[in-house]
mmCIF file with all atom_site columns, C-alpha atoms in Angstrom:
data_model
loop_
_atom_site.group_PDB
_atom_site.id
_atom_site.type_symbol
_atom_site.label_atom_id
_atom_site.label_alt_id
_atom_site.label_comp_id
_atom_site.label_asym_id
_atom_site.label_entity_id
_atom_site.label_seq_id
_atom_site.pdbx_PDB_ins_code
_atom_site.Cartn_x
_atom_site.Cartn_y
_atom_site.Cartn_z
_atom_site.occupancy
_atom_site.B_iso_or_equiv
_atom_site.pdbx_formal_charge
_atom_site.auth_seq_id
_atom_site.auth_comp_id
_atom_site.auth_asym_id
_atom_site.auth_atom_id
_atom_site.pdbx_PDB_model_num
ATOM 1   C CA . UNK A 1 1   ? -11.324 10.486  -14.304 1.00 0.00 ? 227 UNK A CA 1
ATOM 2   C CA . UNK A 1 2   ? -14.993 9.701   -14.809 1.00 0.00 ? 228 UNK A CA 1
ATOM 3   C CA . UNK A 1 3   ? -15.654 7.677   -11.657 1.00 0.00 ? 229 UNK A CA 1
ATOM 4   C CA . UNK A 1 4   ? -16.367 8.957   -8.166  1.00 0.00 ? 230 UNK A CA 1
ATOM 5   C CA . UNK A 1 5   ? -13.580 10.165  -5.895  1.00 0.00 ? 231 UNK A CA 1
ATOM 6   C CA . UNK A 1 6   ? -12.878 6.852   -4.142  1.00 0.00 ? 232 UNK A CA 1
ATOM 7   C CA . UNK A 1 7   ? -9.899  4.900   -2.889  1.00 0.00 ? 233 UNK A CA 1
ATOM 8   C CA . UNK A 1 8   ? -11.223 1.984   -4.993  1.00 0.00 ? 234 UNK A CA 1
ATOM 9   C CA . UNK A 1 9   ? -10.214 3.925   -8.103  1.00 0.00 ? 235 UNK A CA 1
ATOM 10  C CA . UNK A 1 10  ? -6.622  4.482   -6.951  1.00 0.00 ? 236 UNK A CA 1
ATOM 11  C CA . UNK A 1 11  ? -3.973  2.599   -8.913  1.00 0.00 ? 237 UNK A CA 1
ATOM 12  C CA . UNK A 1 12  ? -1.881  1.965   -5.804  1.00 0.00 ? 238 UNK A CA 1
ATOM 13  C CA . UNK A 1 13  ? -4.885  0.547   -3.909  1.00 0.00 ? 239 UNK A CA 1
ATOM 14  C CA . UNK A 1 14  ? -5.670  -1.780  -6.821  1.00 0.00 ? 240 UNK A CA 1
ATOM 15  C CA . UNK A 1 15  ? -2.042  -2.901  -6.995  1.00 0.00 ? 241 UNK A CA 1
ATOM 16  C CA . UNK A 1 16  ? -2.107  -3.571  -3.249  1.00 0.00 ? 242 UNK A CA 1
ATOM 17  C CA . UNK A 1 17  ? -5.261  -5.672  -3.704  1.00 0.00 ? 243 UNK A CA 1
ATOM 18  C CA . UNK A 1 18  ? -3.523  -7.648  -6.481  1.00 0.00 ? 244 UNK A CA 1
ATOM 19  C CA . UNK A 1 19  ? -0.639  -8.271  -4.086  1.00 0.00 ? 245 UNK A CA 1
ATOM 20  C CA . UNK A 1 20  ? -3.099  -9.704  -1.536  1.00 0.00 ? 246 UNK A CA 1
ATOM 21  C CA . UNK A 1 21  ? -4.407  -12.128 -4.181  1.00 0.00 ? 247 UNK A CA 1
ATOM 22  C CA . UNK A 1 22  ? -0.820  -13.185 -4.998  1.00 0.00 ? 248 UNK A CA 1
ATOM 23  C CA . UNK A 1 23  ? -0.020  -13.711 -1.322  1.00 0.00 ? 249 UNK A CA 1
ATOM 24  C CA . UNK A 1 24  ? -3.170  -15.794 -0.760  1.00 0.00 ? 250 UNK A CA 1
ATOM 25  C CA . UNK A 1 25  ? -2.224  -18.046 -3.696  1.00 0.00 ? 251 UNK A CA 1
ATOM 26  C CA . UNK A 1 26  ? 1.382   -18.174 -2.509  1.00 0.00 ? 252 UNK A CA 1
ATOM 27  C CA . UNK A 1 27  ? 0.568   -19.492 0.948   1.00 0.00 ? 253 UNK A CA 1
ATOM 28  C CA . UNK A 1 28  ? -1.866  -22.168 -0.200  1.00 0.00 ? 254 UNK A CA 1
ATOM 29  C CA . UNK A 1 29  ? 0.943   -24.746 -0.465  1.00 0.00 ? 255 UNK A CA 1
ATOM 30  C CA . UNK A 1 30  ? 2.731   -23.944 2.786   1.00 0.00 ? 256 UNK A CA 1
ATOM 31  C CA . UNK A 1 31  ? 2.705   -27.042 5.023   1.00 0.00 ? 257 UNK A CA 1
ATOM 32  C CA . UNK A 1 32  ? 0.558   -26.782 8.135   1.00 0.00 ? 258 UNK A CA 1
ATOM 33  C CA . UNK A 1 33  ? 2.576   -26.401 11.335  1.00 0.00 ? 259 UNK A CA 1
ATOM 34  C CA . UNK A 1 34  ? 2.538   -24.024 14.287  1.00 0.00 ? 260 UNK A CA 1
ATOM 35  C CA . UNK A 1 35  ? 5.520   -21.974 13.068  1.00 0.00 ? 261 UNK A CA 1
ATOM 36  C CA . UNK A 1 36  ? 4.267   -21.866 9.490   1.00 0.00 ? 262 UNK A CA 1
ATOM 37  C CA . UNK A 1 37  ? 0.845   -20.720 10.699  1.00 0.00 ? 263 UNK A CA 1
ATOM 38  C CA . UNK A 1 38  ? 2.522   -17.773 12.418  1.00 0.00 ? 264 UNK A CA 1
ATOM 39  C CA . UNK A 1 39  ? 4.392   -16.817 9.236   1.00 0.00 ? 265 UNK A CA 1
ATOM 40  C CA . UNK A 1 40  ? 1.286   -17.235 7.069   1.00 0.00 ? 266 UNK A CA 1
ATOM 41  C CA . UNK A 1 41  ? -0.771  -15.105 9.454   1.00 0.00 ? 267 UNK A CA 1
ATOM 42  C CA . UNK A 1 42  ? 1.918   -12.414 9.404   1.00 0.00 ? 268 UNK A CA 1
ATOM 43  C CA . UNK A 1 43  ? 2.251   -12.219 5.611   1.00 0.00 ? 269 UNK A CA 1
ATOM 44  C CA . UNK A 1 44  ? -1.526  -12.133 5.128   1.00 0.00 ? 270 UNK A CA 1
ATOM 45  C CA . UNK A 1 45  ? -1.838  -9.472  7.824   1.00 0.00 ? 271 UNK A CA 1
ATOM 46  C CA . UNK A 1 46  ? 0.900   -7.275  6.370   1.00 0.00 ? 272 UNK A CA 1
ATOM 47  C CA . UNK A 1 47  ? -0.324  -7.665  2.777   1.00 0.00 ? 273 UNK A CA 1
ATOM 48  C CA . UNK A 1 48  ? -3.931  -6.811  3.654   1.00 0.00 ? 274 UNK A CA 1
ATOM 49  C CA . UNK A 1 49  ? -2.752  -3.889  5.789   1.00 0.00 ? 275 UNK A CA 1
ATOM 50  C CA . UNK A 1 50  ? -1.350  -2.137  2.718   1.00 0.00 ? 276 UNK A CA 1
ATOM 51  C CA . UNK A 1 51  ? -4.633  -1.628  0.880   1.00 0.00 ? 277 UNK A CA 1
ATOM 52  C CA . UNK A 1 52  ? -6.535  -1.074  4.138   1.00 0.00 ? 278 UNK A CA 1
ATOM 53  C CA . UNK A 1 53  ? -4.239  1.796   5.119   1.00 0.00 ? 279 UNK A CA 1
ATOM 54  C CA . UNK A 1 54  ? -4.347  3.304   1.636   1.00 0.00 ? 280 UNK A CA 1
ATOM 55  C CA . UNK A 1 55  ? -8.151  3.277   1.891   1.00 0.00 ? 281 UNK A CA 1
ATOM 56  C CA . UNK A 1 56  ? -8.176  4.667   5.424   1.00 0.00 ? 282 UNK A CA 1
ATOM 57  C CA . UNK A 1 57  ? -5.671  7.395   4.568   1.00 0.00 ? 283 UNK A CA 1
ATOM 58  C CA . UNK A 1 58  ? -7.742  8.368   1.538   1.00 0.00 ? 284 UNK A CA 1
ATOM 59  C CA . UNK A 1 59  ? -10.718 8.764   3.851   1.00 0.00 ? 285 UNK A CA 1
ATOM 60  C CA . UNK A 1 60  ? -8.930  11.002  6.339   1.00 0.00 ? 286 UNK A CA 1
ATOM 61  C CA . UNK A 1 61  ? -9.589  14.707  6.402   1.00 0.00 ? 287 UNK A CA 1
ATOM 62  C CA . UNK A 1 62  ? -6.142  15.972  7.366   1.00 0.00 ? 288 UNK A CA 1
ATOM 63  C CA . UNK A 1 63  ? -3.072  15.714  5.178   1.00 0.00 ? 289 UNK A CA 1
ATOM 64  C CA . UNK A 1 64  ? -0.978  14.575  8.140   1.00 0.00 ? 290 UNK A CA 1
ATOM 65  C CA . UNK A 1 65  ? -3.307  11.672  8.949   1.00 0.00 ? 291 UNK A CA 1
ATOM 66  C CA . UNK A 1 66  ? -3.456  10.729  5.263   1.00 0.00 ? 292 UNK A CA 1
ATOM 67  C CA . UNK A 1 67  ? 0.328   10.729  4.997   1.00 0.00 ? 293 UNK A CA 1
ATOM 68  C CA . UNK A 1 68  ? 0.647   8.728   8.225   1.00 0.00 ? 294 UNK A CA 1
ATOM 69  C CA . UNK A 1 69  ? -1.591  5.967   6.860   1.00 0.00 ? 295 UNK A CA 1
ATOM 70  C CA . UNK A 1 70  ? 0.397   5.877   3.640   1.00 0.00 ? 296 UNK A CA 1
ATOM 71  C CA . UNK A 1 71  ? 3.538   5.538   5.753   1.00 0.00 ? 297 UNK A CA 1
ATOM 72  C CA . UNK A 1 72  ? 1.998   2.594   7.609   1.00 0.00 ? 298 UNK A CA 1
ATOM 73  C CA . UNK A 1 73  ? 1.050   1.028   4.257   1.00 0.00 ? 299 UNK A CA 1
ATOM 74  C CA . UNK A 1 74  ? 4.636   1.506   3.091   1.00 0.00 ? 300 UNK A CA 1
ATOM 75  C CA . UNK A 1 75  ? 5.944   -0.286  6.178   1.00 0.00 ? 301 UNK A CA 1
ATOM 76  C CA . UNK A 1 76  ? 3.472   -3.105  5.620   1.00 0.00 ? 302 UNK A CA 1
ATOM 77  C CA . UNK A 1 77  ? 4.687   -3.501  2.033   1.00 0.00 ? 303 UNK A CA 1
ATOM 78  C CA . UNK A 1 78  ? 8.267   -3.863  3.305   1.00 0.00 ? 304 UNK A CA 1
ATOM 79  C CA . UNK A 1 79  ? 7.055   -6.362  5.913   1.00 0.00 ? 305 UNK A CA 1
ATOM 80  C CA . UNK A 1 80  ? 5.233   -8.390  3.240   1.00 0.00 ? 306 UNK A CA 1
ATOM 81  C CA . UNK A 1 81  ? 8.447   -8.561  1.218   1.00 0.00 ? 307 UNK A CA 1
ATOM 82  C CA . UNK A 1 82  ? 10.264  -9.725  4.356   1.00 0.00 ? 308 UNK A CA 1
ATOM 83  C CA . UNK A 1 83  ? 7.794   -12.568 4.978   1.00 0.00 ? 309 UNK A CA 1
ATOM 84  C CA . UNK A 1 84  ? 7.957   -13.649 1.332   1.00 0.00 ? 310 UNK A CA 1
ATOM 85  C CA . UNK A 1 85  ? 11.740  -13.853 1.664   1.00 0.00 ? 311 UNK A CA 1
ATOM 86  C CA . UNK A 1 86  ? 11.312  -15.942 4.813   1.00 0.00 ? 312 UNK A CA 1
ATOM 87  C CA . UNK A 1 87  ? 9.028   -18.360 2.951   1.00 0.00 ? 313 UNK A CA 1
ATOM 88  C CA . UNK A 1 88  ? 11.618  -18.547 0.159   1.00 0.00 ? 314 UNK A CA 1
ATOM 89  C CA . UNK A 1 89  ? 14.462  -19.253 2.606   1.00 0.00 ? 315 UNK A CA 1
ATOM 90  C CA . UNK A 1 90  ? 12.387  -22.004 4.187   1.00 0.00 ? 316 UNK A CA 1
ATOM 91  C CA . UNK A 1 91  ? 11.907  -23.537 0.733   1.00 0.00 ? 317 UNK A CA 1
ATOM 92  C CA . UNK A 1 92  ? 8.117   -23.073 0.653   1.00 0.00 ? 318 UNK A CA 1
ATOM 93  C CA . UNK A 1 93  ? 8.100   -20.783 -2.387  1.00 0.00 ? 319 UNK A CA 1
ATOM 94  C CA . UNK A 1 94  ? 10.394  -20.715 -5.384  1.00 0.00 ? 320 UNK A CA 1
ATOM 95  C CA . UNK A 1 95  ? 12.694  -17.928 -6.526  1.00 0.00 ? 321 UNK A CA 1
ATOM 96  C CA . UNK A 1 96  ? 10.250  -16.693 -9.189  1.00 0.00 ? 322 UNK A CA 1
ATOM 97  C CA . UNK A 1 97  ? 7.389   -16.363 -6.689  1.00 0.00 ? 323 UNK A CA 1
ATOM 98  C CA . UNK A 1 98  ? 9.586   -14.524 -4.200  1.00 0.00 ? 324 UNK A CA 1
ATOM 99  C CA . UNK A 1 99  ? 10.866  -12.139 -6.876  1.00 0.00 ? 325 UNK A CA 1
ATOM 100 C CA . UNK A 1 100 ? 7.295   -11.502 -8.100  1.00 0.00 ? 326 UNK A CA 1
ATOM 101 C CA . UNK A 1 101 ? 6.178   -10.536 -4.583  1.00 0.00 ? 327 UNK A CA 1
ATOM 102 C CA . UNK A 1 102 ? 9.304   -8.421  -4.100  1.00 0.00 ? 328 UNK A CA 1
ATOM 103 C CA . UNK A 1 103 ? 8.683   -6.606  -7.395  1.00 0.00 ? 329 UNK A CA 1
ATOM 104 C CA . UNK A 1 104 ? 5.050   -5.889  -6.467  1.00 0.00 ? 330 UNK A CA 1
ATOM 105 C CA . UNK A 1 105 ? 6.051   -4.660  -3.006  1.00 0.00 ? 331 UNK A CA 1
ATOM 106 C CA . UNK A 1 106 ? 8.775   -2.407  -4.411  1.00 0.00 ? 332 UNK A CA 1
ATOM 107 C CA . UNK A 1 107 ? 6.368   -0.940  -6.959  1.00 0.00 ? 333 UNK A CA 1
ATOM 108 C CA . UNK A 1 108 ? 3.804   -0.188  -4.248  1.00 0.00 ? 334 UNK A CA 1
ATOM 109 C CA . UNK A 1 109 ? 6.498   1.264   -1.971  1.00 0.00 ? 335 UNK A CA 1
ATOM 110 C CA . UNK A 1 110 ? 7.626   3.576   -4.784  1.00 0.00 ? 336 UNK A CA 1
ATOM 111 C CA . UNK A 1 111 ? 4.048   4.742   -5.428  1.00 0.00 ? 337 UNK A CA 1
ATOM 112 C CA . UNK A 1 112 ? 3.417   5.315   -1.722  1.00 0.00 ? 338 UNK A CA 1
ATOM 113 C CA . UNK A 1 113 ? 6.704   7.209   -1.340  1.00 0.00 ? 339 UNK A CA 1
ATOM 114 C CA . UNK A 1 114 ? 5.854   9.430   -4.286  1.00 0.00 ? 340 UNK A CA 1
ATOM 115 C CA . UNK A 1 115 ? 2.376   10.184  -2.917  1.00 0.00 ? 341 UNK A CA 1
ATOM 116 C CA . UNK A 1 116 ? 3.809   10.895  0.548   1.00 0.00 ? 342 UNK A CA 1
ATOM 117 C CA . UNK A 1 117 ? 6.284   13.381  -0.947  1.00 0.00 ? 343 UNK A CA 1
ATOM 118 C CA . UNK A 1 118 ? 3.433   15.030  -2.857  1.00 0.00 ? 344 UNK A CA 1
ATOM 119 C CA . UNK A 1 119 ? 1.363   15.287  0.329   1.00 0.00 ? 345 UNK A CA 1
ATOM 120 C CA . UNK A 1 120 ? 4.356   16.744  2.177   1.00 0.00 ? 346 UNK A CA 1
ATOM 121 C CA . UNK A 1 121 ? 4.773   19.384  -0.525  1.00 0.00 ? 347 UNK A CA 1
ATOM 122 C CA . UNK A 1 122 ? 1.044   20.158  -0.405  1.00 0.00 ? 348 UNK A CA 1
ATOM 123 C CA . UNK A 1 123 ? 1.195   20.436  3.366   1.00 0.00 ? 349 UNK A CA 1
ATOM 124 C CA . UNK A 1 124 ? 4.152   22.820  3.201   1.00 0.00 ? 350 UNK A CA 1
ATOM 125 C CA . UNK A 1 125 ? 2.442   25.023  0.632   1.00 0.00 ? 351 UNK A CA 1
ATOM 126 C CA . UNK A 1 126 ? -0.719  25.036  2.760   1.00 0.00 ? 352 UNK A CA 1
ATOM 127 C CA . UNK A 1 127 ? 1.277   26.265  5.739   1.00 0.00 ? 353 UNK A CA 1
ATOM 128 C CA . UNK A 1 128 ? 2.821   28.979  3.589   1.00 0.00 ? 354 UNK A CA 1
ATOM 129 C CA . UNK A 1 129 ? -0.560  30.167  2.324   1.00 0.00 ? 355 UNK A CA 1
ATOM 130 C CA . UNK A 1 130 ? -3.023  29.395  5.123   1.00 0.00 ? 356 UNK A CA 1
ATOM 131 C CA . UNK A 1 131 ? -5.223  32.337  4.170   1.00 0.00 ? 357 UNK A CA 1
ATOM 132 C CA . UNK A 1 132 ? -5.973  30.830  0.758   1.00 0.00 ? 358 UNK A CA 1
ATOM 133 C CA . UNK A 1 133 ? -6.678  27.296  1.993   1.00 0.00 ? 359 UNK A CA 1
ATOM 134 C CA . UNK A 1 134 ? -10.161 25.898  1.381   1.00 0.00 ? 360 UNK A CA 1
ATOM 135 C CA . UNK A 1 135 ? -11.592 22.471  2.258   1.00 0.00 ? 361 UNK A CA 1
ATOM 136 C CA . UNK A 1 136 ? -12.403 21.878  -1.435  1.00 0.00 ? 362 UNK A CA 1
ATOM 137 C CA . UNK A 1 137 ? -8.662  21.990  -2.234  1.00 0.00 ? 363 UNK A CA 1
ATOM 138 C CA . UNK A 1 138 ? -8.182  18.511  -0.747  1.00 0.00 ? 364 UNK A CA 1
ATOM 139 C CA . UNK A 1 139 ? -10.052 16.911  -3.630  1.00 0.00 ? 365 UNK A CA 1
ATOM 140 C CA . UNK A 1 140 ? -7.181  18.022  -5.895  1.00 0.00 ? 366 UNK A CA 1
ATOM 141 C CA . UNK A 1 141 ? -4.479  16.111  -4.006  1.00 0.00 ? 367 UNK A CA 1
ATOM 142 C CA . UNK A 1 142 ? -4.958  13.140  -6.306  1.00 0.00 ? 368 UNK A CA 1
ATOM 143 C CA . UNK A 1 143 ? -4.215  13.689  -9.952  1.00 0.00 ? 369 UNK A CA 1
ATOM 144 C CA . UNK A 1 144 ? -5.821  11.807  -12.824 1.00 0.00 ? 370 UNK A CA 1
ATOM 145 C CA . UNK A 1 145 ? -2.765  9.542   -13.090 1.00 0.00 ? 371 UNK A CA 1
ATOM 146 C CA . UNK A 1 146 ? -3.426  8.264   -9.543  1.00 0.00 ? 372 UNK A CA 1
ATOM 147 C CA . UNK A 1 147 ? -6.646  6.616   -10.686 1.00 0.00 ? 373 UNK A CA 1
ATOM 148 C CA . UNK A 1 148 ? -7.473  3.690   -12.920 1.00 0.00 ? 374 UNK A CA 1
ATOM 149 C CA . UNK A 1 149 ? -9.421  4.289   -16.112 1.00 0.00 ? 375 UNK A CA 1
#
């Protein structure tokens, strides 16, 4: 990992940003109506919330706050999948597009779940060894495989 310690280097944040780009392209052909505008606003909001919460959690000092933001991001990924399914059921996107969004959401959910479990384990070990805890230890919560090259 040669780049700075930044959420922008996280694989899951980059995947969440790619999902946003997919969602933006996906909604470009949705007909304009009041109800469709509500759905479009919701899917854009939930999709953008994923990367925003990954970034905010990465910037938090406490493990609990970090994990909470990852949990919110996870919920937003599930919500994005829900709205994509709604667009599919309404006939505004095809099966391939819906499956592509679902696959991306599931991949992000899996990554977030894994990171949340890792943070939970780190938090438990910190509680068990409070005397050996140092602020510098937080920089080691992300492993090299969490970052892009």
